[in-house]
Coordinates of C-alpha atoms in Angstrom, one line a residue:
X1 CA 95.2 -13.9 -42.8
X2 CA 91.6 -13.4 -41.7
X3 CA 90.3 -9.9 -42.1
X4 CA 89.1 -8.0 -39.0
X5 CA 85.4 -7.0 -39.4
X6 CA 83.2 -5.3 -36.8
X7 CA 80.8 -7.7 -35.1
X8 CA 77.5 -6.4 -33.7
X9 CA 76.9 -2.8 -32.8
X10 CA 79.9 -0.3 -32.8
X11 CA 81.2 0.5 -29.3
X12 CA 81.1 3.9 -27.8
X13 CA 84.8 4.5 -28.5
X14 CA 84.2 3.9 -32.2
X15 CA 81.1 6.0 -32.5
X16 CA 81.4 9.2 -34.6
X17 CA 82.6 12.3 -32.7
X18 CA 82.5 16.0 -33.3
X19 CA 85.6 18.0 -33.8
X20 CA 88.0 18.5 -30.9
X21 CA 88.3 21.6 -28.8
X22 CA 91.9 22.7 -28.4
X23 CA 93.0 19.2 -29.5
X24 CA 91.2 17.4 -26.7
X25 CA 88.0 15.3 -27.1
X26 CA 85.3 16.3 -24.6
X27 CA 84.0 13.7 -22.3
X28 CA 80.6 15.3 -21.8
X29 CA 78.2 12.7 -23.4
X30 CA 75.3 13.7 -25.5
X31 CA 72.0 11.8 -25.1
X32 CA 71.0 10.0 -28.3
X33 CA 67.6 11.8 -28.4
X34 CA 69.1 15.2 -28.7
X35 CA 70.6 17.1 -31.6
X36 CA 74.4 17.6 -31.8
X37 CA 75.8 20.2 -29.4
X38 CA 77.0 23.6 -30.5
X39 CA 80.0 23.8 -32.9
X40 CA 83.1 23.6 -30.8
X41 CA 81.5 21.6 -27.9
X42 CA 82.3 18.0 -28.8
X43 CA 81.0 14.9 -27.0
X44 CA 82.1 11.4 -26.4
X45 CA 81.3 8.6 -23.9
X46 CA 84.0 8.0 -21.3
X47 CA 85.5 4.5 -21.0
X48 CA 84.7 2.4 -18.0
X49 CA 86.9 3.2 -15.1
X50 CA 87.1 -0.4 -14.0
X51 CA 88.6 -1.5 -17.4
X52 CA 91.6 0.9 -17.1
X53 CA 94.9 0.6 -15.1
X54 CA 95.4 3.2 -12.4
X55 CA 97.9 5.3 -14.4
X56 CA 95.7 5.4 -17.4
X57 CA 92.7 6.2 -15.2
X58 CA 94.5 9.2 -13.8
X59 CA 95.5 10.4 -17.2
X60 CA 92.0 10.0 -18.5
X61 CA 90.6 12.0 -15.6
X62 CA 93.1 14.8 -16.1
X63 CA 92.3 14.9 -19.8
X64 CA 88.6 15.0 -18.9
X65 CA 89.2 18.0 -16.5
X66 CA 91.3 19.8 -19.1
X67 CA 88.6 19.1 -21.8
X68 CA 85.9 20.5 -19.5
X69 CA 87.9 23.6 -18.8
X70 CA 88.6 24.1 -22.4
X71 CA 85.0 23.7 -23.3
X72 CA 83.9 26.2 -20.7
X73 CA 86.7 28.6 -21.9
X74 CA 85.4 28.4 -25.4
X75 CA 81.8 29.0 -24.4
X76 CA 82.6 31.9 -22.0
X77 CA 84.7 33.5 -24.7
X78 CA 81.8 33.4 -27.1
X79 CA 79.5 34.8 -24.4
X80 CA 81.7 37.7 -23.4
X81 CA 81.8 38.9 -27.0
X82 CA 78.1 39.6 -26.9
X83 CA 77.3 43.3 -26.1
X84 CA 73.5 43.2 -25.8
X85 CA 71.0 41.5 -23.5
X86 CA 69.3 39.8 -26.3
X87 CA 72.5 38.5 -27.9
X88 CA 73.8 37.3 -24.5
X89 CA 70.6 35.4 -23.7
X90 CA 70.6 33.7 -27.1
X91 CA 74.3 32.7 -26.7
X92 CA 73.7 31.5 -23.2
X93 CA 70.7 29.4 -24.3
X94 CA 72.6 27.7 -27.1
X95 CA 75.7 27.0 -25.0
X96 CA 73.5 25.7 -22.1
X97 CA 71.6 23.3 -24.5
X98 CA 75.0 21.8 -25.5
X99 CA 76.1 21.4 -21.9
X100 CA 72.9 19.8 -20.6
X101 CA 72.3 17.7 -23.8
X102 CA 69.0 19.3 -24.8
X103 CA 67.6 20.6 -28.1
X104 CA 65.3 23.4 -27.1
X105 CA 64.9 25.9 -24.4
X106 CA 63.8 29.4 -23.3
X107 CA 65.3 32.1 -21.1
X108 CA 63.2 34.7 -19.2
X109 CA 64.8 38.0 -18.2
X110 CA 62.9 39.4 -15.2
X111 CA 65.0 41.4 -12.8
X112 CA 63.8 41.2 -9.2
X113 CA 64.0 44.9 -8.6
X114 CA 61.1 45.4 -11.1
X115 CA 63.1 48.1 -13.1
X116 CA 63.2 46.0 -16.2
X117 CA 63.8 45.4 -19.0
X118 CA 61.9 42.1 -19.3
X119 CA 62.0 39.7 -22.2
X120 CA 61.6 36.0 -23.2
X121 CA 64.0 34.3 -25.7
X122 CA 63.4 30.9 -27.2
X123 CA 65.8 28.3 -28.7
X124 CA 64.1 26.0 -31.2
X125 CA 60.7 27.4 -30.2
X126 CA 58.5 29.7 -32.3
X127 CA 57.0 32.8 -30.8
X128 CA 53.6 30.9 -30.6
X129 CA 55.3 28.1 -28.7
X130 CA 56.6 30.6 -26.1
X131 CA 53.1 31.9 -25.7
X132 CA 51.8 28.4 -25.2
X133 CA 54.4 27.7 -22.5
X134 CA 53.4 30.9 -20.7
X135 CA 49.8 29.6 -20.4
X136 CA 51.1 27.1 -17.9
X137 CA 50.3 28.3 -14.3
X138 CA 53.5 30.0 -13.1
X139 CA 53.7 27.9 -9.9
X140 CA 53.7 24.7 -12.0
X141 CA 56.4 25.5 -14.4
X142 CA 60.0 25.0 -13.3
X143 CA 61.2 28.4 -14.5
X144 CA 58.2 30.1 -12.9
X145 CA 59.0 28.5 -9.6
X146 CA 62.5 29.6 -9.8
X147 CA 61.5 33.2 -10.6
X148 CA 59.1 33.3 -7.7
X149 CA 61.7 31.8 -5.4
X150 CA 64.6 34.2 -6.2
X151 CA 64.7 37.2 -3.9
X152 CA 66.2 40.5 -4.8
X153 CA 69.6 41.2 -3.3
X154 CA 69.3 43.2 -0.1
X155 CA 70.3 46.9 -0.2
X156 CA 73.6 47.8 1.5
X157 CA 73.6 47.2 5.2
X158 CA 70.3 45.3 5.3
X159 CA 70.3 42.6 8.0
X160 CA 73.9 43.2 8.9
X161 CA 75.6 45.1 11.7
X162 CA 76.5 48.7 11.1
X163 CA 73.6 49.8 9.0
X164 CA 74.8 52.5 6.6
X165 CA 75.4 53.2 2.9
X166 CA 78.8 51.5 3.0
X167 CA 77.8 48.5 5.0
X168 CA 78.1 45.1 3.2
X169 CA 75.1 43.5 1.6
X170 CA 73.4 40.4 2.9
X171 CA 73.7 38.0 -0.1
X172 CA 70.5 36.8 -1.6
X173 CA 69.7 33.1 -1.5
X174 CA 70.1 31.3 -4.8
X175 CA 67.8 28.3 -5.2
X176 CA 68.8 25.0 -6.7
X177 CA 68.1 24.1 -10.3
X178 CA 64.9 22.2 -10.9
X179 CA 64.9 19.0 -13.0
X180 CA 61.7 17.3 -14.2
X181 CA 62.8 14.0 -15.5
X182 CA 59.4 13.0 -16.9
X183 CA 56.5 15.4 -17.3
X184 CA 54.0 12.6 -17.6
X185 CA 54.8 11.0 -14.2
X186 CA 56.1 14.0 -12.2
X187 CA 54.0 14.6 -9.1
X188 CA 52.4 17.9 -8.3
X189 CA 52.3 19.2 -11.9
X190 CA 49.3 21.2 -13.2
X191 CA 47.3 19.3 -15.9
X192 CA 47.9 22.3 -18.1
X193 CA 51.6 21.7 -17.8
X194 CA 51.3 18.1 -19.1
X195 CA 49.0 19.3 -21.9
X196 CA 51.4 21.9 -23.1
X197 CA 54.3 19.4 -23.0
X198 CA 52.4 16.9 -25.1
X199 CA 51.4 19.6 -27.6
X200 CA 55.0 20.9 -28.0
X201 CA 56.6 17.5 -27.9
X202 CA 58.9 17.7 -24.9
X203 CA 59.0 15.1 -22.1
X204 CA 61.5 16.6 -19.6
X205 CA 63.1 19.9 -18.6
X206 CA 66.0 21.3 -16.6
X207 CA 65.7 24.8 -15.2
X208 CA 68.5 27.0 -14.0
X209 CA 68.3 30.2 -12.0
X210 CA 70.0 33.2 -13.5
X211 CA 71.0 34.7 -10.2
X212 CA 74.0 35.3 -8.0
X213 CA 74.3 36.2 -4.3
X214 CA 75.3 39.8 -5.2
X215 CA 73.1 40.5 -8.2
X216 CA 70.0 38.8 -6.9
X217 CA 67.5 37.5 -9.4
X218 CA 67.9 38.3 -13.1
X219 CA 65.8 35.5 -14.6
X220 CA 65.8 31.8 -15.3
X221 CA 66.5 29.5 -18.1
X222 CA 64.9 26.1 -18.9
X223 CA 66.0 23.5 -21.4
X224 CA 63.5 20.9 -22.9
X225 CA 64.2 17.3 -23.7
X226 CA 62.4 15.3 -26.3
X227 CA 62.4 12.2 -24.1
X228 CA 62.5 11.6 -20.4
X229 CA 65.9 12.6 -19.2
X230 CA 68.0 14.8 -16.9
X231 CA 71.6 15.9 -16.9
X232 CA 74.0 13.8 -14.8
X233 CA 76.1 15.2 -12.0
X234 CA 78.9 16.2 -14.3
X235 CA 76.7 18.1 -16.7
X236 CA 75.0 19.8 -13.7
X237 CA 78.4 21.0 -12.5
X238 CA 79.4 22.4 -15.9
X239 CA 76.1 24.2 -16.5
X240 CA 76.3 25.6 -12.9
X241 CA 79.7 27.1 -13.6
X242 CA 78.7 28.4 -16.9
X243 CA 75.4 29.8 -15.5
X244 CA 77.1 31.8 -12.8
X245 CA 79.5 33.3 -15.3
X246 CA 76.6 34.1 -17.7
X247 CA 74.6 35.7 -14.9
X248 CA 77.4 38.0 -14.0
X249 CA 77.8 39.0 -17.7
X250 CA 74.0 39.6 -18.0
X251 CA 74.2 41.7 -14.8
X252 CA 76.8 44.0 -16.4
X253 CA 74.9 44.3 -19.6
X254 CA 71.7 45.1 -17.7
X255 CA 73.4 48.0 -16.0
X256 CA 74.7 49.2 -19.4
X257 CA 71.3 48.9 -20.9
X258 CA 69.6 50.8 -18.1
X259 CA 72.3 53.6 -18.3
X260 CA 71.6 53.9 -22.1
X261 CA 67.9 54.1 -21.5
X262 CA 68.4 56.8 -18.9
X263 CA 70.6 58.9 -21.2
X264 CA 68.2 58.5 -24.0
X265 CA 65.3 59.7 -21.8
X266 CA 67.3 62.7 -20.6
X267 CA 68.2 63.6 -24.2
X268 CA 64.6 63.4 -25.4
X269 CA 63.4 65.5 -22.4
X270 CA 65.9 68.2 -23.4
X271 CA 64.5 68.4 -27.0
X272 CA 61.1 69.6 -28.1
X273 CA 58.3 67.3 -27.2
X274 CA 56.4 68.2 -30.4
X275 CA 57.0 70.3 -33.5
X276 CA 55.0 73.5 -33.9
X277 CA 52.3 74.0 -36.5
X278 CA 52.9 77.0 -38.6
X279 CA 50.8 77.9 -41.7
X280 CA 52.7 77.4 -44.9
X281 CA 55.2 74.8 -43.7
X282 CA 55.1 71.2 -42.6
X283 CA 57.8 69.8 -40.3
X284 CA 59.2 66.4 -39.4
X285 CA 62.3 65.3 -37.5
X286 CA 64.2 62.1 -36.9
X287 CA 66.6 61.8 -34.0
X288 CA 68.8 58.7 -33.5
X289 CA 71.1 58.5 -30.5
X290 CA 74.2 56.4 -29.8
X291 CA 74.9 54.3 -26.7
X292 CA 76.3 57.1 -24.6
X293 CA 74.1 59.9 -25.9
X294 CA 75.7 62.7 -27.8
X295 CA 75.1 66.4 -27.9
X296 CA 73.2 66.7 -31.2
X297 CA 70.0 68.7 -31.0
X298 CA 67.3 70.4 -33.0
X299 CA 64.7 73.1 -32.5
X300 CA 61.7 74.6 -34.2
X301 CA 60.4 77.8 -32.6
X302 CA 57.4 79.9 -33.7
X303 CA 58.3 83.5 -33.9
X304 CA 56.3 86.7 -34.2
X305 CA 54.4 87.6 -37.4
X306 CA 54.1 84.0 -38.5
X307 CA 57.8 83.4 -38.7
X308 CA 59.6 80.2 -37.7
X309 CA 63.1 79.6 -36.3
X310 CA 64.7 76.3 -37.3
X311 CA 68.0 75.1 -35.7
X312 CA 70.2 72.1 -35.6
X313 CA 73.5 71.7 -33.8
X314 CA 76.0 69.5 -32.1
X315 CA 78.0 69.9 -28.9
X316 CA 81.4 68.3 -28.6
X317 CA 81.6 65.2 -26.4
X318 CA 79.2 62.5 -25.3
X319 CA 77.5 61.4 -22.1
X320 CA 75.7 63.4 -19.4
X321 CA 78.0 66.5 -19.6
X322 CA 77.4 66.8 -23.3
X323 CA 73.7 66.5 -22.8
X324 CA 73.7 69.2 -20.1
X325 CA 75.7 71.5 -22.4
X326 CA 73.4 70.8 -25.3
X327 CA 70.4 71.7 -23.1
X328 CA 71.9 75.0 -22.0
X329 CA 72.9 75.9 -25.6
X330 CA 69.5 75.1 -27.0
X331 CA 67.7 77.2 -24.3
X332 CA 70.1 80.1 -25.0
X333 CA 69.5 80.0 -28.7
X334 CA 65.8 80.1 -28.2
X335 CA 66.1 83.3 -26.2
X336 CA 68.4 84.9 -28.8
X337 CA 66.0 83.8 -31.6
X338 CA 63.1 85.5 -29.9
X339 CA 65.1 88.7 -29.5
X340 CA 66.8 89.0 -32.8
X341 CA 65.8 86.0 -34.9
X342 CA 65.6 88.0 -38.1
X343 CA 69.3 88.3 -38.0
X344 CA 70.7 84.7 -37.8
X345 CA 74.3 86.0 -37.7
X346 CA 73.5 88.0 -34.6
X347 CA 71.9 84.9 -33.0
X348 CA 74.9 82.8 -33.5
X349 CA 77.3 85.5 -32.5
X350 CA 75.5 85.8 -29.2
X351 CA 75.6 82.1 -28.8
X352 CA 79.3 82.0 -29.5
X353 CA 80.0 84.6 -26.9
X354 CA 78.0 82.8 -24.3
X355 CA 79.8 79.5 -25.1
X356 CA 83.2 81.1 -24.9
X357 CA 82.5 82.7 -21.6
X358 CA 80.7 79.9 -19.8
X359 CA 82.3 76.8 -21.3
X360 CA 85.7 77.7 -22.8
X361 CA 86.7 74.1 -23.1
X362 CA 83.8 73.1 -25.3
X363 CA 83.0 73.7 -29.0
X364 CA 79.8 73.4 -30.9
X365 CA 78.5 73.6 -34.4
X366 CA 75.1 75.2 -35.2
X367 CA 72.9 76.3 -38.0
X368 CA 70.0 78.7 -37.5
X369 CA 67.4 79.6 -40.1
X370 CA 64.8 82.4 -39.9
X371 CA 61.9 81.3 -42.1
X372 CA 58.9 83.2 -43.4
X373 CA 56.7 80.5 -44.7
X374 CA 54.1 82.8 -46.2
X375 CA 56.7 84.4 -48.4
X376 CA 58.7 81.1 -48.8
X377 CA 61.8 83.0 -47.7
X378 CA 64.7 81.6 -45.5
X379 CA 67.7 83.5 -44.1
X380 CA 70.2 81.3 -42.5
X381 CA 73.7 81.2 -41.0
X382 CA 75.9 78.4 -40.0
X383 CA 78.9 77.9 -37.7
X384 CA 81.0 75.0 -38.8
X385 CA 77.9 73.2 -39.9
X386 CA 77.0 71.2 -43.0
X387 CA 74.9 73.1 -45.6
X388 CA 71.2 72.4 -45.9
X389 CA 69.8 70.4 -48.8
X390 CA 66.8 71.4 -50.9
X391 CA 64.8 68.6 -52.4
X392 CA 62.1 69.1 -55.0
X393 CA 60.6 67.8 -58.2
X394 CA 63.0 69.9 -60.3
X395 CA 66.1 70.2 -58.2
X396 CA 68.1 68.5 -55.5
X397 CA 71.0 70.8 -54.4
X398 CA 73.0 71.9 -51.5
X399 CA 72.6 75.5 -50.3
X400 CA 75.7 77.5 -50.9
X401 CA 76.9 78.7 -47.5
X402 CA 80.2 80.3 -46.5
X403 CA 82.8 78.3 -44.6
X404 CA 83.0 79.2 -40.9
X405 CA 84.6 77.8 -37.8
X406 CA 82.5 76.1 -35.1
X407 CA 81.4 78.1 -32.1
X408 CA 84.1 78.5 -29.4
X409 CA 87.0 78.0 -31.8
X410 CA 87.7 81.7 -32.5
X411 CA 87.9 84.8 -30.3
X412 CA 85.1 86.4 -32.3
X413 CA 82.8 84.5 -34.6
X414 CA 81.0 86.0 -37.6
X415 CA 80.0 84.8 -41.0
X416 CA 77.6 86.2 -43.7
X417 CA 74.1 84.9 -43.9
X418 CA 72.5 83.3 -46.9
X419 CA 69.0 83.8 -48.3
X420 CA 67.1 81.3 -50.3
X421 CA 63.5 80.9 -51.6
X422 CA 62.2 77.4 -51.7
X423 CA 59.6 76.7 -54.5
X424 CA 56.2 75.4 -53.6
X425 CA 56.4 71.7 -52.6
X426 CA 60.2 71.8 -52.0
X427 CA 61.6 70.4 -48.7
X428 CA 64.6 71.8 -47.0
X429 CA 66.7 69.3 -45.0
X430 CA 68.8 70.4 -42.0
X431 CA 71.0 67.7 -40.5
X432 CA 73.9 67.2 -38.1
X433 CA 77.3 65.9 -39.1
X434 CA 76.5 62.6 -37.5
X435 CA 74.4 61.7 -40.6
X436 CA 77.5 62.0 -42.7
X437 CA 80.0 60.4 -40.4
X438 CA 77.8 57.4 -39.5
X439 CA 78.0 56.3 -43.2
X440 CA 81.7 55.6 -42.6
X441 CA 82.7 57.3 -45.8
X442 CA 85.0 60.2 -46.5
X443 CA 83.4 63.6 -46.4
X444 CA 83.1 64.1 -50.2
X445 CA 81.7 60.6 -50.6
X446 CA 79.3 61.0 -47.8
X447 CA 77.9 64.3 -49.3
X448 CA 77.6 62.5 -52.7
X449 CA 75.6 59.7 -51.1
X450 CA 73.4 62.1 -49.2
X451 CA 72.6 64.0 -52.5
X452 CA 71.9 60.7 -54.3
X453 CA 69.6 59.6 -51.4
X454 CA 67.6 62.8 -51.5
X455 CA 67.4 62.7 -55.3
X456 CA 65.9 59.1 -55.2
X457 CA 63.0 60.0 -53.0
X458 CA 59.9 58.6 -54.7
X459 CA 57.6 61.3 -56.2
X460 CA 54.7 60.0 -54.1
X461 CA 56.6 60.5 -50.9
X462 CA 57.8 64.1 -51.6
X463 CA 54.7 65.7 -50.3
X464 CA 55.4 64.2 -46.8
X465 CA 58.5 65.6 -45.0
X466 CA 58.5 62.6 -42.7
X467 CA 58.6 60.2 -45.7
X468 CA 61.4 62.2 -47.2
X469 CA 63.5 62.0 -44.0
X470 CA 62.8 58.2 -43.6
X471 CA 63.9 57.5 -47.2
X472 CA 67.1 59.4 -46.8
X473 CA 67.9 57.6 -43.5
X474 CA 67.1 54.2 -45.0
X475 CA 69.3 54.9 -48.0
X476 CA 72.3 56.2 -46.1
X477 CA 72.0 53.9 -43.0
X478 CA 70.2 50.8 -44.3
X479 CA 71.0 48.9 -41.0
X480 CA 69.8 51.8 -38.9
X481 CA 71.9 53.2 -36.1
X482 CA 73.5 50.3 -34.2
X483 CA 73.0 51.2 -30.5
X484 CA 76.0 49.2 -29.6
X485 CA 78.4 51.2 -31.8
X486 CA 80.0 54.3 -30.4
X487 CA 79.5 57.4 -32.6
X488 CA 77.7 60.6 -33.1
X489 CA 74.0 61.1 -32.9
X490 CA 72.0 61.7 -36.0
X491 CA 69.5 64.6 -36.4
X492 CA 67.5 65.2 -39.6
X493 CA 65.0 68.1 -39.6
X494 CA 62.7 68.4 -42.7
X495 CA 60.7 71.5 -43.6
X496 CA 58.3 71.3 -46.6
X497 CA 57.0 74.6 -47.9
X498 CA 53.5 74.7 -49.3

């Protein structure tokens, strides 16, 4: 029997395929001049409709629709897992490249209301390449034309009957995507556009507006082809569906990002704008906030006769209410410190009484230290707060303080104060509980790690309190404070005595 051997070029049906999505081969073809689509987005050329019986044709089309829906489901599932604007833009760019059959692209975030933030993200393009593309006159580039043609969504009631705060919005017009099949032959392009395309090695582009009728303009995305090409009608439909979903997701993340920025601004305004300069001591502070903004705070207050009041604390809760309570508590402590700062116990007792009378449902931890830098003498008291840490060339040890409940937990708070005398060149670290809890370790383990971090400060950095604080933070939180992770704020106040 004669063996069956392939003759000529392999057919489309026998060409290699990527893995299946949910067991169904995708029918979205990938142009031969592009790289393979994203993992999980397969491609294959559909058979000719004329060569199939009617029943098979219907089954094939049903399979094709199911495959498209499965593909979109996979891509939107990936997108919705992103929790930052940068991550969502990158995911959207990669998924879009697979859907339109391109290899490179860029996304521009530029909200029409002008409130920001703005950013440009590239796929397969270096930072210098993005800068080169931005030298093209805005009116010549496809994404620039989209950005200029996308209006902001009208405010409530604009242009509609019944003007008022509850009147419906007039939807913003969303322009059509822009396809440039061949940069070399496209009419009306600026010469600079052709020059940049030749330099970067792309021959065609497909630009999609990142906009919806309700959200207005958020930005635009453009994908670049290595050869003259443009997506067919089916690809346009798929990227259109995905783009609308991506825009809505970006709009939600944009609101979250703006809310976080507002909370961070309020928190910074409630804290000292700068640390005081007092002879005999050098100060440095590091304050890291979470996504909702916590109630952690610090203060450094010059007092009469060259003294200095140092305080750190934390108010229960997060968000605007915790920030407001923190501001009130800090302002009250400053007043009590001026009146009776030499007695830290009295300062915290007054603060506890105020908290219990004005905000009985809230608790707080606090530590107040009355320092006399000239004598290198510190008297401190703490309410439910972690003990300070002394760092020097000859010792790294926690200050022995008595255990006490947080403010607002007892009908009458009082605990003995502690006195210590830092040696010349030693640094005293005051910190909030967030520094320990953000490590994710048990309390004992977190204290041990903090001690080890302070002990490992390089000798050359120990003369700078800011360098000491930075080393401790880098050691305990090597990845920094992830702004997307809920949790307490971190405050680290360093005072180096001369």
